[in-house]
Coordinates of C-alpha atoms in Angstrom, one line a residue:
X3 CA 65.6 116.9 112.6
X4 CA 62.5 115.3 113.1
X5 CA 59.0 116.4 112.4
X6 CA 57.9 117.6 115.3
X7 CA 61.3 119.7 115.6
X8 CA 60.6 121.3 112.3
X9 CA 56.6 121.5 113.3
X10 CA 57.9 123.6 116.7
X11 CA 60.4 125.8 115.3
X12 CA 58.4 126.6 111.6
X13 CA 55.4 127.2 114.5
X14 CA 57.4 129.6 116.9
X15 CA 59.2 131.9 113.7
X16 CA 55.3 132.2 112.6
X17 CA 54.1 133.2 115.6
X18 CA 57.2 136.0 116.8
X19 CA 56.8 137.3 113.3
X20 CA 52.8 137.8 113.5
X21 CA 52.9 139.1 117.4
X22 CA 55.8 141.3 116.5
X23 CA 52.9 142.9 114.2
X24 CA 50.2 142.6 117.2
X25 CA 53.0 143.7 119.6
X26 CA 53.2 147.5 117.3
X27 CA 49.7 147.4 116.9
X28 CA 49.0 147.7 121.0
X29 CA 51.3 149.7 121.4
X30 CA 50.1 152.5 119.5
X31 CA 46.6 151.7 119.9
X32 CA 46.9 152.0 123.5
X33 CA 49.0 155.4 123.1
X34 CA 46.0 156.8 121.0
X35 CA 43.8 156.7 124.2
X36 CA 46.0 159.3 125.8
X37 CA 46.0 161.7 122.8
X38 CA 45.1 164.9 123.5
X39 CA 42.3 166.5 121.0
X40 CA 43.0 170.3 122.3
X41 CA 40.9 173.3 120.1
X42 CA 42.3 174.4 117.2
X43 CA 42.9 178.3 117.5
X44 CA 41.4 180.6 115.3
X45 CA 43.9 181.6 112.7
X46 CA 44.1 185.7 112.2
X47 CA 45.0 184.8 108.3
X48 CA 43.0 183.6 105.7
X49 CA 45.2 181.4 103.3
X50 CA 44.2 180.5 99.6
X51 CA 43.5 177.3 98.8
X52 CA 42.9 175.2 95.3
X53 CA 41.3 171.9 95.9
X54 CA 42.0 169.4 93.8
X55 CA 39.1 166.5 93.2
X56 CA 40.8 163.4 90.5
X57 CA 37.7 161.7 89.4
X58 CA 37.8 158.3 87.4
X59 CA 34.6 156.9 86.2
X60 CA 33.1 158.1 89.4
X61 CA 29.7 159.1 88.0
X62 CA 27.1 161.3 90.9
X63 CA 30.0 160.6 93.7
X64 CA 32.5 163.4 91.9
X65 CA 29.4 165.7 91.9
X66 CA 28.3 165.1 95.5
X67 CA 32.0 165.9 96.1
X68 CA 32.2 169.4 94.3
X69 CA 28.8 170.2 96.1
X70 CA 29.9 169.9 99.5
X71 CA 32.9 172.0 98.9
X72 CA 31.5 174.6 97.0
X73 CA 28.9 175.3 100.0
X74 CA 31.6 176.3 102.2
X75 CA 31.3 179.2 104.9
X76 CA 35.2 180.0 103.8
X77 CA 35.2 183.1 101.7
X78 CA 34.7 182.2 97.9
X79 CA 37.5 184.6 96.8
X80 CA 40.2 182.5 98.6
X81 CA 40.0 179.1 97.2
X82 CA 39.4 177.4 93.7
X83 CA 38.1 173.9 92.7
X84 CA 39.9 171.9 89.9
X85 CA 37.7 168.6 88.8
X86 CA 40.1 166.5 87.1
X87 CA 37.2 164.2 85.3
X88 CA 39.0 161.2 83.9
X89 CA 37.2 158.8 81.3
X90 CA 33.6 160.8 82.8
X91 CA 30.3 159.6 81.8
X92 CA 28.5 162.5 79.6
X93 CA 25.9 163.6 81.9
X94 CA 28.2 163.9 85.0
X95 CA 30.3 165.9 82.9
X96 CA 27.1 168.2 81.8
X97 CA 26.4 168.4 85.6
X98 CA 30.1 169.4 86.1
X99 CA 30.4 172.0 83.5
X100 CA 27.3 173.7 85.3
X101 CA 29.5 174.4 88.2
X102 CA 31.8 177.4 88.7
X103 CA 35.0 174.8 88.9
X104 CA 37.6 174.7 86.8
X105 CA 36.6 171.4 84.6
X106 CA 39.4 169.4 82.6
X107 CA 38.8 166.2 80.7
X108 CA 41.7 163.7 79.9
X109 CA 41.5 160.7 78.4
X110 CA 44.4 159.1 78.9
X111 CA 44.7 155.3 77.8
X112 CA 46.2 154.4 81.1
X113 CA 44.5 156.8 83.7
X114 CA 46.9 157.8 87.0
X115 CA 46.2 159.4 90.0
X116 CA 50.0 161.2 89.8
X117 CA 48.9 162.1 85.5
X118 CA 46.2 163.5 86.8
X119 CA 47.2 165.8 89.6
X120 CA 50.2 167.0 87.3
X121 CA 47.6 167.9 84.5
X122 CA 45.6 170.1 87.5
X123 CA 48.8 171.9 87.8
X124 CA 50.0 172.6 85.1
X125 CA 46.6 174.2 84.0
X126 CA 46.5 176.3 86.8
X127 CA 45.8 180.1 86.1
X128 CA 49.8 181.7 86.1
X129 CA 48.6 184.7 88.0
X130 CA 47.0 183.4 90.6
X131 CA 48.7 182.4 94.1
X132 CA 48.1 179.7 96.7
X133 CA 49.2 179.2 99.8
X134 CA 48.0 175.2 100.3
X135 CA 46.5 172.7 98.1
X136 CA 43.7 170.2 99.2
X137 CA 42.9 166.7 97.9
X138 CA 39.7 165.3 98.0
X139 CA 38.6 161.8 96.1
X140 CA 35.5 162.2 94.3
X141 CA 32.8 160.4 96.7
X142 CA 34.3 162.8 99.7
X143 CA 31.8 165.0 101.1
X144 CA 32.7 167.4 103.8
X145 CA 30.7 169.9 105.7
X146 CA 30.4 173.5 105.8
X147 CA 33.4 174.6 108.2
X148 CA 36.0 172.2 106.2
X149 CA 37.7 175.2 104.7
X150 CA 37.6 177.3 108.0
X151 CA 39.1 174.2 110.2
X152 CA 41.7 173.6 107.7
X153 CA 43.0 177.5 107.4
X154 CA 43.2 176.9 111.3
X155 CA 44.8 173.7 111.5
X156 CA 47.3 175.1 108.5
X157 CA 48.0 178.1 110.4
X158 CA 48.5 176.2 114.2
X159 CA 50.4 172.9 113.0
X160 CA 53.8 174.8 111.5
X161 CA 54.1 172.0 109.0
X162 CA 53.8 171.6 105.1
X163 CA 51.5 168.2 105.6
X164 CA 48.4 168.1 107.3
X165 CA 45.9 164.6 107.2
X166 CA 42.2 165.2 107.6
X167 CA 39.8 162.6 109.9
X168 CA 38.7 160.2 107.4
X169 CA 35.1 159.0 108.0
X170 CA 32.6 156.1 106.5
X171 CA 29.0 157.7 105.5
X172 CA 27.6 154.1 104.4
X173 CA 27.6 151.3 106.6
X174 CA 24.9 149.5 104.9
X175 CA 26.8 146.0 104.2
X176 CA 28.7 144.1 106.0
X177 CA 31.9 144.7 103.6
X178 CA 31.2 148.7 104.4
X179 CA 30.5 148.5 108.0
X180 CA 34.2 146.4 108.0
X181 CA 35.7 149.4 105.9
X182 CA 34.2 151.6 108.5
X183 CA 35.8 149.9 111.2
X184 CA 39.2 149.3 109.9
X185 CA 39.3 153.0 108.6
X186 CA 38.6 154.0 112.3
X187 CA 41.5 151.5 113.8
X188 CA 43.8 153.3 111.2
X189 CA 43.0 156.4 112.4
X190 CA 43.3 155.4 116.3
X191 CA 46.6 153.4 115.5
X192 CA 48.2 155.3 112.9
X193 CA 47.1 158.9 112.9
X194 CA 46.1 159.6 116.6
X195 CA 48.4 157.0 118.0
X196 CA 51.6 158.0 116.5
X197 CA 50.9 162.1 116.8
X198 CA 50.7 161.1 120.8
X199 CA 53.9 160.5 121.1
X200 CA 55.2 162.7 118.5
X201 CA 55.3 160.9 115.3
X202 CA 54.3 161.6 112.1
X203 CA 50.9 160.4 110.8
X204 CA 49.8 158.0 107.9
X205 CA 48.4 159.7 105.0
X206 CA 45.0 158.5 103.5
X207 CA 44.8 159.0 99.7
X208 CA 42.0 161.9 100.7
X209 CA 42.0 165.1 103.1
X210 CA 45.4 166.1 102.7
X211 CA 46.5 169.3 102.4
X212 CA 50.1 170.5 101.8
X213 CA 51.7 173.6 101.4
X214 CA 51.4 174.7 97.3
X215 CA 54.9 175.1 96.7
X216 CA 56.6 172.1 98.3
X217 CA 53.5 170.0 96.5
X218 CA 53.6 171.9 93.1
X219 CA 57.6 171.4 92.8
X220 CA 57.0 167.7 94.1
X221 CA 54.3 166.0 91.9
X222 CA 55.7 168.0 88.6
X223 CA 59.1 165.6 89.2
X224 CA 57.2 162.4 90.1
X225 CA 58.3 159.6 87.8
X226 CA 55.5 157.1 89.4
X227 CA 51.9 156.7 90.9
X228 CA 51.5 158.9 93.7
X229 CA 50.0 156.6 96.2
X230 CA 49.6 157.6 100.1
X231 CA 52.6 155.3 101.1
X232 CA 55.1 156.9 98.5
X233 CA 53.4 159.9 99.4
X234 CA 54.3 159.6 103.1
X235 CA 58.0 158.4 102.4
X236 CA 59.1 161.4 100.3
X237 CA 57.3 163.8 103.1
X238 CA 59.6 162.0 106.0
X239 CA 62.4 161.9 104.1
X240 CA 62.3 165.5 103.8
X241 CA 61.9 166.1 107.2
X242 CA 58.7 167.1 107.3
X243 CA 56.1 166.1 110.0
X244 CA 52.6 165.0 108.8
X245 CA 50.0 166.0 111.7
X246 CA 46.5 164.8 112.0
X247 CA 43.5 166.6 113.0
X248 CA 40.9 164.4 114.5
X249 CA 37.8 167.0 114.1
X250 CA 38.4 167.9 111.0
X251 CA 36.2 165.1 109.2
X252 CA 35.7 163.7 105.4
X253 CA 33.3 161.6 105.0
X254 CA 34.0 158.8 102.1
X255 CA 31.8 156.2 100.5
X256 CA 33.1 152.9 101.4
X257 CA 33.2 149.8 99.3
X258 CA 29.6 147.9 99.7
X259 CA 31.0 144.5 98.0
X260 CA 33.0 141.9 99.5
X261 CA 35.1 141.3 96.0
X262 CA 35.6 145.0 96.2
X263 CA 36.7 144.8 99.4
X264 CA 39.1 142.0 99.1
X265 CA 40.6 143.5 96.1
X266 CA 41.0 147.0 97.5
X267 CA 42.8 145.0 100.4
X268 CA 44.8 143.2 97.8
X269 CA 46.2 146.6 96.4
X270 CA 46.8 148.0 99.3
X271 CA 49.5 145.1 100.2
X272 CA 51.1 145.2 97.0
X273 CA 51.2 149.3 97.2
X274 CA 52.9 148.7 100.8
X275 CA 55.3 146.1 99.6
X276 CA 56.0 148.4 96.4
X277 CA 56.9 150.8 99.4
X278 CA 59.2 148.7 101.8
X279 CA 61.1 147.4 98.2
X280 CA 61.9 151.6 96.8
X281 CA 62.8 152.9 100.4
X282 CA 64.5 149.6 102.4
X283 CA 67.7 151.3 100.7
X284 CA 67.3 154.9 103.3
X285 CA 67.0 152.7 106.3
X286 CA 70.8 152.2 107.6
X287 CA 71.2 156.2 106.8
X288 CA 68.3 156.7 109.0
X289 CA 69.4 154.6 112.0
X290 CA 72.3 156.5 112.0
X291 CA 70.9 159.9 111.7
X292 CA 68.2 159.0 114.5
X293 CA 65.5 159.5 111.9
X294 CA 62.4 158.0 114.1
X295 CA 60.1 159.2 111.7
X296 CA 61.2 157.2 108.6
X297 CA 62.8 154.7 110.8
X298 CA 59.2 154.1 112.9
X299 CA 57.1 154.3 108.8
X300 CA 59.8 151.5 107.2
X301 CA 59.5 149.1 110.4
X302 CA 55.1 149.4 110.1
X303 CA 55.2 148.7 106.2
X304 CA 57.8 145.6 107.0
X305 CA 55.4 144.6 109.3
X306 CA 52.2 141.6 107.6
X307 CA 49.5 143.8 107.2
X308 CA 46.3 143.2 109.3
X309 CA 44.4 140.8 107.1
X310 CA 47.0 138.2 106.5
X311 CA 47.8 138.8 110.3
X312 CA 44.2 137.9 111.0
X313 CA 44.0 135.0 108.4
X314 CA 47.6 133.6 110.3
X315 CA 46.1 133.6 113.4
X316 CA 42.7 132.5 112.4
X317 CA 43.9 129.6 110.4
X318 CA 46.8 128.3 113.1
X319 CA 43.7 128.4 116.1
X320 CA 41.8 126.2 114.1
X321 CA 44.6 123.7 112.5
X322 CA 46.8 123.5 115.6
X323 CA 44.3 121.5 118.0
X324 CA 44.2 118.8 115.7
X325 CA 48.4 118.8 114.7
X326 CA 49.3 119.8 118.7
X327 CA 47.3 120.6 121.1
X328 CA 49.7 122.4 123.4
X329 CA 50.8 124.9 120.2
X330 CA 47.5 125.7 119.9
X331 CA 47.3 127.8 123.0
X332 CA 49.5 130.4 122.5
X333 CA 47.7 131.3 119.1
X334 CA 44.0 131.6 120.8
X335 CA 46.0 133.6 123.8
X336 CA 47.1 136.2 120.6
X337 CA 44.2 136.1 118.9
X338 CA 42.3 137.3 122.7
X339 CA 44.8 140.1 122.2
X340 CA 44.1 141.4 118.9
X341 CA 40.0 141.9 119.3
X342 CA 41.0 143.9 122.5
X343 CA 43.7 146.0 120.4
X344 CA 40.9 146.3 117.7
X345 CA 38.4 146.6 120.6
X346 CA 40.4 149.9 122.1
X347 CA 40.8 151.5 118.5
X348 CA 37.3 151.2 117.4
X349 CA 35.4 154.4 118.3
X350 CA 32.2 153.6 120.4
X351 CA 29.6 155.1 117.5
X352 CA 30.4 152.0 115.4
X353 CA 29.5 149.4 118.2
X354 CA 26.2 149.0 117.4
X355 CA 23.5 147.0 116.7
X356 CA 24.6 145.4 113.8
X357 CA 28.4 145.0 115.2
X358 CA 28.3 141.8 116.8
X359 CA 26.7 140.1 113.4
X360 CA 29.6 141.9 111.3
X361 CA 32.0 141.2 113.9
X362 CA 31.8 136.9 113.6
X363 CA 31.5 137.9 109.9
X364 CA 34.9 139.1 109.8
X365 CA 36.9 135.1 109.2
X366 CA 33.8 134.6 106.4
X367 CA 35.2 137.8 104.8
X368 CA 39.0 136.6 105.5
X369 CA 38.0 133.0 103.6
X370 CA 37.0 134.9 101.0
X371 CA 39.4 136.7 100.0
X372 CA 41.8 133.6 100.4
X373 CA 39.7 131.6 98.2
X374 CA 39.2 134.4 95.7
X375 CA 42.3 134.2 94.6
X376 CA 41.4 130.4 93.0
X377 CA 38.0 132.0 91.9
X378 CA 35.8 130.3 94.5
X379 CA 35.6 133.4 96.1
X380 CA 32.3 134.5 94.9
X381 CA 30.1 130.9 95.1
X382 CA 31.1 131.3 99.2
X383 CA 30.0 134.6 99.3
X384 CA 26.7 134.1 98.0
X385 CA 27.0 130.7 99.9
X386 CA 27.1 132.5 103.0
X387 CA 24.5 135.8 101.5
X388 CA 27.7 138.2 102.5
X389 CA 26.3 140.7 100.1
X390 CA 23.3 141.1 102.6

């Protein structure tokens, strides 16, 4: 074959394998527009809850965290807080001991979210009984009703897993405003989208709750890190459907750097990749068992995630007018289709003044993350004053 063969066929298996991703991404984007947010009834039993906050190195967030949940209107009687305070400075840890929360302090040499949820657990008073167990990262805050909405939501949804609306409070850089934004299109596209047409929805690390005995008998086994993607996988494969509340909000601090922000992005798509490689092996069992759920959560993680999506497409509009003109079009025809996916999933309280200048931000941000990787990363950021 000749180079123009090879050109036109390497340039078409790029381009089905990146719209296949756009192609899922419309799909439930536009099937989140027609979910339906109905009121929550008011439950006529109060359940117990222990909240569980793992903190590591997390300074005034962790307390910020234990103050929001501690001024709840939920009776005090029915839940507990657990502060698992890993490698703590000493005067958060002062500020901690202060509080009426159950405060442990490990030090392990190579800190875990999973080490430290199995400590909580274990340390938990024998005589005491819960009914659901609630996560919270250190830097959530969540307001008064929390407790109240999530006895109601426990109580309506019939299910063991229930994932919280998670929300940005700082949107003062453009690497946090772009964590907002993306943390909204997760929750249109993968939370609200897939409940609409009744699939289960993606966890988020934070604002989970889960029935105490299904979570205690779980995370006691765990042989690796518990992050929300292995998470998710061993909740489907049980069977059991993860529903999403959209009012019930946490509020999280988002990352204000862009090499925090690239990096976070980088661990997310070796945590999704880790996923797809330990639970590949349950997919022919599932096809066969008609196991949408698990079926629906191994096709999204096969799937490029949305930054090299963006960085494909981004990098083919640009290249192809000056290889072949005629390839080119097809690419700026997907790449019209994506900001109006993205456009549909992005709530109207982030458009705002600032969006359009954070919005022709977004291939700076993408170019930096590439070049990070060959440490130039940080020259072009301050090159182009990102961190402003």
């Amino acid at each position: 074959m000749d180079f123009w063969t090879i050109l036109t066929y390497t340039d078409l298996i790029i381009f089905i394998l990146v719209a296949l991703t756009v192609l899922y991404l419309g799909i439930f984007a536009f099937t989140s527009m027609f979910a339906r947010h109905n009121e929550t009834p008011k439950a006529k039993n109060q359940n117990r809850f222990i909240i569980l906050i793992p903190s590591h190195k997390s300074g005034k967030s962790v307390e910020l965290t234990v103050n929001s949940i501690l001024g709840q209107t939920y009776p005090q009687r029915l839940f507990d807080v657990t502060v698992i305070a890993d490698h703590e400075d000493e005067i958060t840890m002062f500020h901690l001991a202060q509080m009426p929360v159950t405060l442990l302090t490990p030090n392990y040499a190579k800190s875990s979210r999973t080490k430290s949820l199995q400590l909580a657990i274990n340390n938990l008073p024998q005589f005491k009984i819960y009914d659901a167990v609630i996560i919270l990262d250190a830097g959530d805050v969540v307001e008064p009703e929390f407790l109240e909405q999530m006895n109601d939501a426990y109580e309506s949804a019939g299910t063991k897993a229930i994932q919280a609306h998670k929300v940005s409070f700082n949107r003062d850089t453009v690497s946090a405003r772009l964590s907002a934004i993306f943390e909204e299109i997760n929750n249109s596209i993968f939370r609200r989208g897939h409940i609409s047409v009744g699939l289960s929805a993606a966890m988020a690390s934070s604002g989970m709750v889960f029935n105490f005995e299904w979570f205690k008998q779980q995370i006691l086994t765990a042989k690796i890190n518990w992050a929300d993607k292995e998470l998710e996988a061993l909740l489907i494969r049980h069977h059991i459907y993860i529903d999403y509340f959209d009012k019930i909000v946490v509020y999280g601090e988002k990352v204000r750097q862009a090499e925090e922000f690239n990096r976070q992005h980088r661990n997310w798509i070796i945590k999704q990749w880790r996923a797809v490689l330990r639970n590949l092996h349950y997919l022919p069992k599932a096809i066969i068992q008609k196991h949408y759920d698990l079926i629906d959560k191994l096709f999204q993680w096969m799937l490029l995630p949305r930054m090299v999506m963006m960085a494909i497409i981004l990098f083919m509009c640009i290249i192809m007018p000056f290889i072949y003109f005629t390839l080119a079009v097809k690419w700026w025809a997907l790449f019209a289709i994506v900001l109006f996916i993205f456009a549909m999933a992005t709530p109207n309280y982030l458009v705002d003044e600032k969006w359009d200048s954070t919005f022709f931000k977004i291939p700076i941000v993408l170019m930096s993350s590439i070049l990070h990787k060959f440490k130039l990363g940080r020259k072009f950021i301050e090159a182009v004053n990102l961190k402003q």
